[in-house]
Amino acid sequence: MSHEHLDKSFETIAIHAGNTADPLTGAVVPPIYQVSTYKQDGVGGLRGGYEYSRSANPTRTALEENLAALEGGVRGLAFASGLAAEDCLLRTLLAPGDHVVIPNDAYGGTFRLFAKVVSRWGVEWSVADTSDPASVRAAVTDRTKAIWVETPSNPLLGITDIAAVAAVAKDAGAKLVVDNTFASPYLQQPLALGADVVVHSLTKYMGGHSDVVGGALVTNSAELGEELAYHQNAMGAVAGPFDSWLVLRGIKTLPVRMDRHSENAGKIAEMLTRHPKVSEVLYPGLPEHPGHEVAAKQMRAFGGMVSFRVTGGEQEAVDLCARTKVFTLGESLGGVESLIEHPGRMTHASVAGSALEVPGDLVRLSVGIENVDDLLADLQQALG
Ligand SMILES: Cc1ncc(COP(=O)(O)O)c(C=O)c1O
C-alpha cells in the first residue's frame, strides 16, 4: 500500500490513506475481500503476504493503514467491536498483580470489562478523577502499568488534559491509553499529546451511519504495535472484510460530518442553557464548562455529544426521551441521525452502585447532522 498521501492534511488522508486503486482492475475503492484463505505458490509461497484472514485480510489492512495515518501512529489494528479492541489491549499490557488507573466517568461497558472481567485475572484497578492530573498521580502505585482516559467522557462530557496526564504516566512508567471515540481523530490527536495508545469504538463517528460495530487500537510504538498484532491474531476478535469496508467508507466524510455535528451541538447546548426545565448542560463548548479551556487547547471543535440534567428528576428524564420525534430513542452515538437516551437506565446501567454511577435526571444526546432548526424544535416540544 502507498504512503504518498501521509504528508497531506487530515481531509485528504481520510479519503486516500489505505485507499489505493486496486492493482488488478483499477477500482478506485478497495474491494471487499470476502475470503478466509489464500492460494499459496508452493508451501509458504504467499502472493501478497496473506495466508489466513484472521491474521490479515486486504480490506482490513486498508482500514488499519487508514486508522494509523489518521491518528498519526505507526500501527493501526481493527477489531470486531470497541470492547474487543479494549480487551486485546488490556490483555497485552497487563498481567496478574498489575494495577491500572481508570476514570470516574467512562463508557459503562469499559467499566464492566475492568470490574467484572479483567479483575478476575488478578489485575487491580482504582478510580481517579482524570480531569485533575493530581488525582491521577495520587492513584498511581508502584504496580501501575496503564492509565486509562476517556475525553470527552461518556456520558458526563468531562475533559482530561491529555498532555498533563501523559506527564504523570511517563513519571510512573505506565502507558497512557486514550479512548478517542467521542472526539474522533479529526477533532483530537492523543498520540501527538503524549498518549501511547488510542482506542476507538469505530461503531460511532468513524463508521458514522449506525450500520456497523467495530473497534480499533492505534499506537506510535512499532514494538507495542507488533505485540498488539500478535495478540489480535492470537485472540481472534478481528474486524470482518465488509465491516472494515463500511468503516473505511464512513471515514471519508468524517471531517465534514464532525464539523456539522459540532456546529449543531453547540447551538443545541446553547438553547438548553436557557431552558427553564433544564438544570445543567454538560458540553465542553460552553465557556462555563470546567474543561472548556483544556478542550479548546486540545480539540479542533467540541463534538456532537451533549448531556443535560432536567429539573423534574429521573422520571421526567425518562419520559422526555420518549417524547422526541426527530431524535430517536436508542443507545449508541455518532451516526448522522440524532439519538436521545437515558444513560442511567440504558448505556450506563452497568455502573449503578459504583463510583461511576450517573445521575438519574441525566439525558444524553448524540446530535446528528440534520437541519439544526428541526432538532431545536423537536427538543423544545419534548421539553414542553
Ligand atoms: C466511549 C466508548 N468507548 C468504547 C465503547 C465500546 O465500543 P463497542 O460498543 O463498539 O464495543 C463505547 C460504546 O458505546 C463508547 O461509547
mmCIF file of C-alpha atoms and ligand atoms in Angstrom:
data_model
loop_
_atom_site.group_PDB
_atom_site.id
_atom_site.type_symbol
_atom_site.label_atom_id
_atom_site.label_comp_id
_atom_site.label_asym_id
_atom_site.label_seq_id
_atom_site.Cartn_x
_atom_site.Cartn_y
_atom_site.Cartn_z
ATOM 1 C CA MET A 1 0.000 0.000 0.000
ATOM 2 C CA SER A 2 1.190 3.512 -0.771
ATOM 3 C CA HIS A 3 2.123 6.107 1.860
ATOM 4 C CA GLU A 4 2.350 9.012 -0.583
ATOM 5 C CA HIS A 5 -0.596 10.884 0.987
ATOM 6 C CA LEU A 6 0.646 10.924 4.545
ATOM 7 C CA ASP A 7 2.147 14.416 4.462
ATOM 8 C CA LYS A 8 -1.222 15.841 3.363
ATOM 9 C CA SER A 9 -3.916 17.421 5.510
ATOM 10 C CA PHE A 10 -6.440 15.416 7.507
ATOM 11 C CA GLU A 11 -9.303 15.572 4.994
ATOM 12 C CA THR A 12 -7.027 14.259 2.225
ATOM 13 C CA ILE A 13 -5.578 11.496 4.404
ATOM 14 C CA ALA A 14 -9.095 10.415 5.439
ATOM 15 C CA ILE A 15 -10.005 9.824 1.797
ATOM 16 C CA HIS A 16 -6.721 8.428 0.481
ATOM 17 C CA ALA A 17 -4.705 6.608 3.166
ATOM 18 C CA GLY A 18 -5.076 2.851 2.630
ATOM 19 C CA ASN A 19 -7.388 3.525 -0.344
ATOM 20 C CA THR A 20 -5.064 2.770 -3.249
ATOM 21 C CA ALA A 21 -6.640 1.780 -6.564
ATOM 22 C CA ASP A 22 -6.998 -1.998 -6.954
ATOM 23 C CA PRO A 23 -3.898 -3.160 -8.923
ATOM 24 C CA LEU A 24 -5.896 -5.798 -10.834
ATOM 25 C CA THR A 25 -8.826 -3.694 -12.106
ATOM 26 C CA GLY A 26 -8.108 -0.068 -11.202
ATOM 27 C CA ALA A 27 -11.217 0.036 -8.983
ATOM 28 C CA VAL A 28 -10.854 3.278 -7.004
ATOM 29 C CA VAL A 29 -12.381 1.786 -3.872
ATOM 30 C CA PRO A 30 -10.687 -1.155 -2.134
ATOM 31 C CA PRO A 31 -12.637 -4.361 -2.883
ATOM 32 C CA ILE A 32 -14.329 -6.315 -0.105
ATOM 33 C CA TYR A 33 -12.023 -9.320 0.079
ATOM 34 C CA GLN A 34 -14.680 -11.686 1.409
ATOM 35 C CA VAL A 35 -12.266 -14.569 1.761
ATOM 36 C CA SER A 36 -10.869 -16.722 4.552
ATOM 37 C CA THR A 37 -7.773 -18.254 2.931
ATOM 38 C CA TYR A 38 -5.274 -17.605 0.100
ATOM 39 C CA LYS A 39 -3.694 -19.882 -2.514
ATOM 40 C CA GLN A 40 -0.007 -20.484 -1.875
ATOM 41 C CA ASP A 41 2.509 -20.986 -4.697
ATOM 42 C CA GLY A 42 4.181 -23.930 -3.003
ATOM 43 C CA VAL A 43 4.245 -24.267 0.792
ATOM 44 C CA GLY A 44 4.852 -20.830 2.312
ATOM 45 C CA GLY A 45 4.760 -19.113 -1.113
ATOM 46 C CA LEU A 46 2.435 -16.224 -0.258
ATOM 47 C CA ARG A 47 1.493 -13.892 -3.124
ATOM 48 C CA GLY A 48 0.579 -10.741 -1.226
ATOM 49 C CA GLY A 49 1.692 -11.690 2.278
ATOM 50 C CA TYR A 50 -1.766 -13.039 3.091
ATOM 51 C CA GLU A 51 -2.342 -16.575 4.353
ATOM 52 C CA TYR A 52 -5.490 -16.565 6.527
ATOM 53 C CA SER A 53 -7.961 -13.735 7.175
ATOM 54 C CA ARG A 54 -7.816 -13.807 10.984
ATOM 55 C CA SER A 55 -4.102 -12.963 10.685
ATOM 56 C CA ALA A 56 -4.620 -10.397 7.919
ATOM 57 C CA ASN A 57 -7.118 -9.515 5.192
ATOM 58 C CA PRO A 58 -6.529 -6.880 2.464
ATOM 59 C CA THR A 59 -9.726 -4.901 3.198
ATOM 60 C CA ARG A 60 -8.880 -4.829 6.892
ATOM 61 C CA THR A 61 -5.288 -3.834 6.045
ATOM 62 C CA ALA A 62 -6.642 -0.864 4.061
ATOM 63 C CA LEU A 63 -8.662 0.263 7.094
ATOM 64 C CA GLU A 64 -5.775 -0.345 9.507
ATOM 65 C CA GLU A 65 -3.421 1.782 7.365
ATOM 66 C CA ASN A 66 -6.048 4.499 7.216
ATOM 67 C CA LEU A 67 -6.549 4.452 11.002
ATOM 68 C CA ALA A 68 -2.807 4.632 11.711
ATOM 69 C CA ALA A 69 -2.464 7.594 9.347
ATOM 70 C CA LEU A 70 -5.447 9.475 10.820
ATOM 71 C CA GLU A 71 -4.165 9.196 14.388
ATOM 72 C CA GLY A 72 -0.547 9.913 13.421
ATOM 73 C CA GLY A 73 0.523 6.445 14.627
ATOM 74 C CA VAL A 74 2.688 3.731 13.113
ATOM 75 C CA ARG A 75 0.289 0.822 13.593
ATOM 76 C CA GLY A 76 -3.498 0.551 13.439
ATOM 77 C CA LEU A 77 -5.493 -2.587 14.253
ATOM 78 C CA ALA A 78 -9.183 -3.161 13.579
ATOM 79 C CA PHE A 79 -11.401 -5.337 15.773
ATOM 80 C CA ALA A 80 -14.921 -6.755 15.845
ATOM 81 C CA SER A 81 -16.026 -4.103 18.387
ATOM 82 C CA GLY A 82 -14.649 -1.352 20.594
ATOM 83 C CA LEU A 83 -14.737 -3.706 23.568
ATOM 84 C CA ALA A 84 -12.845 -6.400 21.629
ATOM 85 C CA ALA A 85 -10.128 -3.794 20.975
ATOM 86 C CA GLU A 86 -10.064 -2.846 24.670
ATOM 87 C CA ASP A 87 -9.892 -6.494 25.734
ATOM 88 C CA CYS A 88 -6.939 -7.138 23.419
ATOM 89 C CA LEU A 89 -5.155 -4.042 24.706
ATOM 90 C CA LEU A 90 -5.677 -4.878 28.386
ATOM 91 C CA ARG A 91 -4.526 -8.468 27.982
ATOM 92 C CA THR A 92 -1.454 -7.247 26.076
ATOM 93 C CA LEU A 93 -0.461 -4.556 28.585
ATOM 94 C CA LEU A 94 -1.421 -6.182 31.898
ATOM 95 C CA ALA A 95 -0.535 -9.315 33.844
ATOM 96 C CA PRO A 96 -1.744 -10.617 37.231
ATOM 97 C CA GLY A 97 -0.582 -8.297 40.025
ATOM 98 C CA ASP A 98 -0.524 -5.215 37.778
ATOM 99 C CA HIS A 99 -2.565 -2.117 38.544
ATOM 100 C CA VAL A 100 -4.440 0.269 36.255
ATOM 101 C CA VAL A 101 -5.966 3.700 36.914
ATOM 102 C CA ILE A 102 -9.403 4.177 35.366
ATOM 103 C CA PRO A 103 -11.531 7.322 35.094
ATOM 104 C CA ASN A 104 -14.518 8.138 37.309
ATOM 105 C CA ASP A 105 -16.536 8.709 34.147
ATOM 106 C CA ALA A 106 -16.354 6.266 31.257
ATOM 107 C CA TYR A 107 -18.490 4.134 28.988
ATOM 108 C CA GLY A 108 -20.312 1.581 31.188
ATOM 109 C CA GLY A 109 -19.062 -1.358 29.126
ATOM 110 C CA THR A 110 -15.443 -0.268 29.630
ATOM 111 C CA PHE A 111 -16.013 -0.168 33.394
ATOM 112 C CA ARG A 112 -17.688 -3.599 33.256
ATOM 113 C CA LEU A 113 -14.665 -5.010 31.402
ATOM 114 C CA PHE A 114 -12.367 -3.832 34.219
ATOM 115 C CA ALA A 115 -14.669 -4.615 37.142
ATOM 116 C CA LYS A 116 -16.149 -7.956 36.082
ATOM 117 C CA VAL A 117 -13.720 -9.493 33.595
ATOM 118 C CA VAL A 118 -10.115 -8.251 33.821
ATOM 119 C CA SER A 119 -10.214 -8.068 37.642
ATOM 120 C CA ARG A 120 -10.899 -11.835 37.712
ATOM 121 C CA TRP A 121 -7.402 -12.354 36.289
ATOM 122 C CA GLY A 122 -5.726 -10.594 39.202
ATOM 123 C CA VAL A 123 -5.454 -7.106 37.724
ATOM 124 C CA GLU A 124 -6.228 -4.363 40.227
ATOM 125 C CA TRP A 125 -7.763 -1.023 39.388
ATOM 126 C CA SER A 126 -8.558 2.220 41.121
ATOM 127 C CA VAL A 127 -10.722 5.126 40.076
ATOM 128 C CA ALA A 128 -9.429 8.690 39.621
ATOM 129 C CA ASP A 129 -10.896 11.993 38.502
ATOM 130 C CA THR A 130 -8.785 12.194 35.349
ATOM 131 C CA SER A 131 -9.835 15.820 34.767
ATOM 132 C CA ASP A 132 -7.479 16.542 37.699
ATOM 133 C CA PRO A 133 -3.903 15.307 36.994
ATOM 134 C CA ALA A 134 -3.191 15.398 40.773
ATOM 135 C CA SER A 135 -5.987 12.861 41.336
ATOM 136 C CA VAL A 136 -4.391 10.584 38.722
ATOM 137 C CA ARG A 137 -0.952 10.983 40.330
ATOM 138 C CA ALA A 138 -2.430 10.108 43.749
ATOM 139 C CA ALA A 139 -3.996 6.904 42.365
ATOM 140 C CA VAL A 140 -0.733 5.616 40.853
ATOM 141 C CA THR A 141 1.034 2.772 42.711
ATOM 142 C CA ASP A 142 4.399 1.130 42.066
ATOM 143 C CA ARG A 143 2.489 -1.571 40.154
ATOM 144 C CA THR A 144 0.600 0.804 37.833
ATOM 145 C CA LYS A 145 1.142 -0.276 34.221
ATOM 146 C CA ALA A 146 -1.587 1.746 32.499
ATOM 147 C CA ILE A 147 -3.627 4.919 32.923
ATOM 148 C CA TRP A 148 -6.949 4.958 31.060
ATOM 149 C CA VAL A 149 -8.574 8.194 29.949
ATOM 150 C CA GLU A 150 -11.757 8.984 28.065
ATOM 151 C CA THR A 151 -12.025 12.593 26.836
ATOM 152 C CA PRO A 152 -14.628 13.909 26.288
ATOM 153 C CA SER A 153 -16.066 11.297 28.636
ATOM 154 C CA ASN A 154 -19.233 9.263 28.262
ATOM 155 C CA PRO A 155 -21.788 10.412 29.409
ATOM 156 C CA LEU A 156 -20.739 13.433 31.529
ATOM 157 C CA LEU A 157 -18.582 15.132 28.855
ATOM 158 C CA GLY A 158 -15.687 15.576 31.275
ATOM 159 C CA ILE A 159 -12.407 16.806 29.789
ATOM 160 C CA THR A 160 -8.960 15.440 30.640
ATOM 161 C CA ASP A 161 -5.785 17.352 29.823
ATOM 162 C CA ILE A 162 -4.064 14.628 27.778
ATOM 163 C CA ALA A 163 -0.595 16.235 27.838
ATOM 164 C CA ALA A 164 -0.736 16.736 31.637
ATOM 165 C CA VAL A 165 -1.793 13.131 32.306
ATOM 166 C CA ALA A 166 0.815 11.904 29.785
ATOM 167 C CA ALA A 167 3.446 13.526 32.015
ATOM 168 C CA VAL A 168 2.047 11.650 35.056
ATOM 169 C CA ALA A 169 2.099 8.379 33.085
ATOM 170 C CA LYS A 170 5.677 8.961 31.968
ATOM 171 C CA ASP A 171 6.845 9.567 35.555
ATOM 172 C CA ALA A 172 5.040 6.389 36.652
ATOM 173 C CA GLY A 173 6.483 4.306 33.790
ATOM 174 C CA ALA A 174 2.891 3.493 32.776
ATOM 175 C CA LYS A 175 1.257 3.521 29.343
ATOM 176 C CA LEU A 176 -1.335 6.228 28.701
ATOM 177 C CA VAL A 177 -4.411 4.930 26.882
ATOM 178 C CA VAL A 178 -6.906 7.449 25.473
ATOM 179 C CA ASP A 179 -10.380 6.434 24.310
ATOM 180 C CA ASN A 180 -10.849 8.921 21.452
ATOM 181 C CA THR A 181 -14.333 7.713 20.462
ATOM 182 C CA PHE A 182 -16.235 10.931 21.303
ATOM 183 C CA ALA A 183 -13.761 13.250 19.581
ATOM 184 C CA SER A 184 -12.505 11.173 16.615
ATOM 185 C CA PRO A 185 -9.006 11.881 15.251
ATOM 186 C CA TYR A 186 -10.369 14.837 13.289
ATOM 187 C CA LEU A 187 -11.082 16.755 16.499
ATOM 188 C CA GLN A 188 -8.302 15.410 18.728
ATOM 189 C CA GLN A 189 -4.926 13.696 18.259
ATOM 190 C CA PRO A 190 -3.956 11.974 21.545
ATOM 191 C CA LEU A 191 -0.685 10.418 20.292
ATOM 192 C CA ALA A 192 0.688 13.860 19.450
ATOM 193 C CA LEU A 193 -0.176 14.936 23.013
ATOM 194 C CA GLY A 194 1.808 12.084 24.588
ATOM 195 C CA ALA A 195 -0.595 9.117 24.673
ATOM 196 C CA ASP A 196 0.819 5.652 23.927
ATOM 197 C CA VAL A 197 -2.333 4.013 22.567
ATOM 198 C CA VAL A 198 -5.600 5.347 21.164
ATOM 199 C CA VAL A 199 -8.779 3.271 21.477
ATOM 200 C CA HIS A 200 -11.864 3.646 19.286
ATOM 201 C CA SER A 201 -15.327 2.293 19.085
ATOM 202 C CA LEU A 202 -15.488 2.501 15.262
ATOM 203 C CA THR A 203 -19.217 1.903 15.721
ATOM 204 C CA LYS A 204 -19.593 5.632 16.453
ATOM 205 C CA TYR A 205 -18.300 8.649 14.487
ATOM 206 C CA MET A 206 -15.761 6.703 12.417
ATOM 207 C CA GLY A 207 -18.414 4.432 10.879
ATOM 208 C CA GLY A 208 -20.818 7.342 11.201
ATOM 209 C CA HIS A 209 -24.007 5.738 9.886
ATOM 210 C CA SER A 210 -25.206 3.400 12.672
ATOM 211 C CA ASP A 211 -24.720 0.385 10.418
ATOM 212 C CA VAL A 212 -21.599 -1.327 11.745
ATOM 213 C CA VAL A 213 -19.993 -2.408 15.033
ATOM 214 C CA GLY A 214 -16.192 -2.185 15.181
ATOM 215 C CA GLY A 215 -13.197 -1.156 17.230
ATOM 216 C CA ALA A 216 -9.611 -0.020 16.812
ATOM 217 C CA LEU A 217 -6.263 0.442 18.508
ATOM 218 C CA VAL A 218 -3.584 2.795 17.195
ATOM 219 C CA THR A 219 -0.096 3.195 18.638
ATOM 220 C CA ASN A 220 3.031 5.150 17.749
ATOM 221 C CA SER A 221 5.338 2.409 19.020
ATOM 222 C CA ALA A 222 6.309 -0.173 16.405
ATOM 223 C CA GLU A 223 7.220 -2.602 19.195
ATOM 224 C CA LEU A 224 3.882 -2.280 21.009
ATOM 225 C CA GLY A 225 2.151 -2.436 17.610
ATOM 226 C CA GLU A 226 3.794 -5.831 16.986
ATOM 227 C CA GLU A 227 2.717 -7.129 20.398
ATOM 228 C CA LEU A 228 -0.839 -5.952 19.829
ATOM 229 C CA ALA A 229 -0.935 -7.522 16.360
ATOM 230 C CA TYR A 230 0.327 -10.787 17.862
ATOM 231 C CA HIS A 231 -2.479 -10.737 20.441
ATOM 232 C CA GLN A 232 -5.065 -9.639 17.867
ATOM 233 C CA ASN A 233 -4.292 -12.783 15.882
ATOM 234 C CA ALA A 234 -3.937 -14.985 18.973
ATOM 235 C CA MET A 235 -7.265 -13.816 20.446
ATOM 236 C CA GLY A 236 -9.046 -13.508 17.113
ATOM 237 C CA ALA A 237 -11.723 -10.800 17.531
ATOM 238 C CA VAL A 238 -10.878 -9.170 14.186
ATOM 239 C CA ALA A 239 -12.978 -6.828 12.039
ATOM 240 C CA GLY A 240 -14.524 -8.693 9.101
ATOM 241 C CA PRO A 241 -13.951 -7.535 5.497
ATOM 242 C CA PHE A 242 -17.400 -5.997 4.977
ATOM 243 C CA ASP A 243 -17.338 -4.211 8.335
ATOM 244 C CA SER A 244 -13.845 -2.899 7.530
ATOM 245 C CA TRP A 245 -15.097 -1.650 4.168
ATOM 246 C CA LEU A 246 -18.080 0.128 5.741
ATOM 247 C CA VAL A 247 -15.857 1.951 8.246
ATOM 248 C CA LEU A 248 -13.353 2.873 5.516
ATOM 249 C CA ARG A 249 -16.245 4.367 3.543
ATOM 250 C CA GLY A 250 -17.608 6.227 6.582
ATOM 251 C CA ILE A 251 -14.241 7.780 7.397
ATOM 252 C CA LYS A 252 -14.095 9.575 4.038
ATOM 253 C CA THR A 253 -16.761 12.013 5.226
ATOM 254 C CA LEU A 254 -15.587 12.177 8.873
ATOM 255 C CA PRO A 255 -14.285 15.783 8.682
ATOM 256 C CA VAL A 256 -17.440 17.242 7.116
ATOM 257 C CA ARG A 257 -19.671 15.246 9.463
ATOM 258 C CA MET A 258 -17.720 16.275 12.583
ATOM 259 C CA ASP A 259 -17.863 19.939 11.567
ATOM 260 C CA ARG A 260 -21.668 19.745 11.266
ATOM 261 C CA HIS A 261 -22.098 17.601 14.399
ATOM 262 C CA SER A 262 -20.101 20.193 16.374
ATOM 263 C CA GLU A 263 -21.949 23.168 14.898
ATOM 264 C CA ASN A 264 -25.391 21.647 15.604
ATOM 265 C CA ALA A 265 -24.399 20.506 19.107
ATOM 266 C CA GLY A 266 -23.118 23.972 20.003
ATOM 267 C CA LYS A 267 -26.453 25.557 19.041
ATOM 268 C CA ILE A 268 -28.434 22.910 20.943
ATOM 269 C CA ALA A 269 -26.280 23.236 24.071
ATOM 270 C CA GLU A 270 -26.754 26.986 23.988
ATOM 271 C CA MET A 271 -30.569 26.654 23.667
ATOM 272 C CA LEU A 272 -30.661 24.165 26.566
ATOM 273 C CA THR A 273 -28.764 26.544 28.884
ATOM 274 C CA ARG A 274 -31.683 28.992 28.516
ATOM 275 C CA HIS A 275 -34.474 26.415 29.020
ATOM 276 C CA PRO A 276 -36.292 26.609 32.383
ATOM 277 C CA LYS A 277 -36.744 22.805 32.587
ATOM 278 C CA VAL A 278 -33.010 22.174 32.252
ATOM 279 C CA SER A 279 -30.883 22.473 35.404
ATOM 280 C CA GLU A 280 -27.429 21.853 33.900
ATOM 281 C CA VAL A 281 -25.927 21.459 30.425
ATOM 282 C CA LEU A 282 -22.761 19.395 30.001
ATOM 283 C CA TYR A 283 -20.974 20.442 26.804
ATOM 284 C CA PRO A 284 -17.267 21.359 26.613
ATOM 285 C CA GLY A 285 -18.006 24.083 24.067
ATOM 286 C CA LEU A 286 -19.820 26.160 26.708
ATOM 287 C CA PRO A 287 -17.483 28.755 28.280
ATOM 288 C CA GLU A 288 -18.762 27.826 31.774
ATOM 289 C CA HIS A 289 -17.829 24.120 31.320
ATOM 290 C CA PRO A 290 -14.941 23.364 33.740
ATOM 291 C CA GLY A 291 -12.946 21.699 30.934
ATOM 292 C CA HIS A 292 -13.635 24.381 28.312
ATOM 293 C CA GLU A 293 -10.127 25.845 28.237
ATOM 294 C CA VAL A 294 -8.407 22.464 28.034
ATOM 295 C CA ALA A 295 -10.864 21.307 25.359
ATOM 296 C CA ALA A 296 -10.246 24.491 23.345
ATOM 297 C CA LYS A 297 -6.499 23.793 23.579
ATOM 298 C CA GLN A 298 -6.537 20.104 22.581
ATOM 299 C CA MET A 299 -9.617 19.834 20.314
ATOM 300 C CA ARG A 300 -10.371 21.383 16.908
ATOM 301 C CA ALA A 301 -14.080 21.715 17.835
ATOM 302 C CA PHE A 302 -16.200 20.390 20.693
ATOM 303 C CA GLY A 303 -18.005 17.440 19.086
ATOM 304 C CA GLY A 304 -21.587 16.274 18.752
ATOM 305 C CA MET A 305 -22.346 14.881 22.230
ATOM 306 C CA VAL A 306 -24.412 16.937 24.670
ATOM 307 C CA SER A 307 -25.730 15.781 28.053
ATOM 308 C CA PHE A 308 -28.114 17.698 30.299
ATOM 309 C CA ARG A 309 -29.997 17.335 33.571
ATOM 310 C CA VAL A 310 -33.677 18.143 33.932
ATOM 311 C CA THR A 311 -35.331 19.947 36.848
ATOM 312 C CA GLY A 312 -38.135 17.341 37.001
ATOM 313 C CA GLY A 313 -35.947 14.432 38.224
ATOM 314 C CA GLU A 314 -35.442 10.888 36.927
ATOM 315 C CA GLN A 315 -38.992 10.154 35.787
ATOM 316 C CA GLU A 316 -39.088 13.392 33.782
ATOM 317 C CA ALA A 317 -35.761 12.469 32.130
ATOM 318 C CA VAL A 318 -37.134 9.028 31.207
ATOM 319 C CA ASP A 319 -40.421 10.468 29.883
ATOM 320 C CA LEU A 320 -38.646 13.171 27.879
ATOM 321 C CA CYS A 321 -36.656 10.522 25.977
ATOM 322 C CA ALA A 322 -39.940 9.042 24.722
ATOM 323 C CA ARG A 323 -41.393 12.402 23.554
ATOM 324 C CA THR A 324 -38.883 13.365 20.850
ATOM 325 C CA LYS A 325 -39.852 12.762 17.217
ATOM 326 C CA VAL A 326 -36.703 13.609 15.254
ATOM 327 C CA PHE A 327 -34.255 12.378 17.922
ATOM 328 C CA THR A 328 -34.608 8.572 18.002
ATOM 329 C CA LEU A 329 -34.620 6.905 21.415
ATOM 330 C CA GLY A 330 -31.738 4.454 21.309
ATOM 331 C CA GLU A 331 -28.278 3.521 22.551
ATOM 332 C CA SER A 332 -25.053 4.257 20.670
ATOM 333 C CA LEU A 333 -23.969 7.554 19.160
ATOM 334 C CA GLY A 334 -22.011 9.187 16.379
ATOM 335 C CA GLY A 335 -24.339 8.451 13.444
ATOM 336 C CA VAL A 336 -25.724 11.053 11.051
ATOM 337 C CA GLU A 337 -29.137 10.704 12.727
ATOM 338 C CA SER A 338 -29.775 12.274 16.149
ATOM 339 C CA LEU A 339 -30.253 9.949 19.127
ATOM 340 C CA ILE A 340 -31.506 10.508 22.664
ATOM 341 C CA GLU A 341 -31.101 8.193 25.658
ATOM 342 C CA HIS A 342 -31.263 7.874 29.437
ATOM 343 C CA PRO A 343 -27.715 6.773 30.485
ATOM 344 C CA GLY A 344 -28.755 5.636 33.984
ATOM 345 C CA ARG A 345 -31.147 3.006 32.631
ATOM 346 C CA MET A 346 -29.540 2.337 29.246
ATOM 347 C CA THR A 347 -25.840 2.708 28.264
ATOM 348 C CA HIS A 348 -24.608 3.078 31.856
ATOM 349 C CA ALA A 349 -26.874 0.641 33.717
ATOM 350 C CA SER A 350 -23.742 -1.465 34.407
ATOM 351 C CA VAL A 351 -22.152 1.281 36.564
ATOM 352 C CA ALA A 352 -25.096 1.507 39.014
ATOM 353 C CA GLY A 353 -23.846 1.411 42.603
ATOM 354 C CA SER A 354 -20.202 2.077 41.584
ATOM 355 C CA ALA A 355 -18.021 5.204 41.736
ATOM 356 C CA LEU A 356 -19.066 5.780 38.113
ATOM 357 C CA GLU A 357 -22.834 5.919 38.769
ATOM 358 C CA VAL A 358 -24.523 8.654 36.712
ATOM 359 C CA PRO A 359 -27.337 10.987 37.885
ATOM 360 C CA GLY A 360 -30.904 9.725 37.300
ATOM 361 C CA ASP A 361 -32.030 13.087 35.881
ATOM 362 C CA LEU A 362 -29.402 12.921 33.108
ATOM 363 C CA VAL A 363 -30.292 12.776 29.393
ATOM 364 C CA ARG A 364 -27.653 12.222 26.682
ATOM 365 C CA LEU A 365 -27.945 13.472 23.106
ATOM 366 C CA SER A 366 -25.959 12.344 20.096
ATOM 367 C CA VAL A 367 -26.608 15.351 17.898
ATOM 368 C CA GLY A 368 -26.810 14.348 14.246
ATOM 369 C CA ILE A 369 -26.334 16.330 11.057
ATOM 370 C CA GLU A 370 -29.996 17.037 10.282
ATOM 371 C CA ASN A 371 -31.141 20.655 9.928
ATOM 372 C CA VAL A 372 -30.494 22.194 13.342
ATOM 373 C CA ASP A 373 -33.815 24.076 13.362
ATOM 374 C CA ASP A 374 -35.689 20.754 13.220
ATOM 375 C CA LEU A 375 -33.567 19.436 16.094
ATOM 376 C CA LEU A 376 -34.097 22.552 18.216
ATOM 377 C CA ALA A 377 -37.869 22.474 17.615
ATOM 378 C CA ASP A 378 -38.034 18.771 18.491
ATOM 379 C CA LEU A 379 -36.260 19.242 21.815
ATOM 380 C CA GLN A 380 -38.370 22.283 22.638
ATOM 381 C CA GLN A 381 -41.616 20.377 22.053
ATOM 382 C CA ALA A 382 -40.331 17.401 24.063
ATOM 383 C CA LEU A 383 -39.237 19.593 26.992
ATOM 384 C CA GLY A 384 -42.694 21.233 26.902
HETATM 385 C C1 LIG B 1 -16.514 5.854 24.637
HETATM 386 C C2 LIG B 1 -16.768 4.426 24.233
HETATM 387 N N1 LIG B 1 -15.747 3.554 24.223
HETATM 388 C C3 LIG B 1 -15.938 2.255 23.892
HETATM 389 C C4 LIG B 1 -17.181 1.771 23.551
HETATM 390 C C5 LIG B 1 -17.347 0.303 23.224
HETATM 391 O O1 LIG B 1 -17.462 0.133 21.845
HETATM 392 P P1 LIG B 1 -18.350 -1.026 21.134
HETATM 393 O O2 LIG B 1 -19.777 -0.791 21.522
HETATM 394 O O3 LIG B 1 -18.053 -0.809 19.686
HETATM 395 O O4 LIG B 1 -17.838 -2.329 21.654
HETATM 396 C C6 LIG B 1 -18.272 2.646 23.524
HETATM 397 C C7 LIG B 1 -19.617 2.132 23.156
HETATM 398 O O5 LIG B 1 -20.622 2.746 23.414
HETATM 399 C C8 LIG B 1 -18.063 4.004 23.886
HETATM 400 O O6 LIG B 1 -19.067 4.887 23.906
#
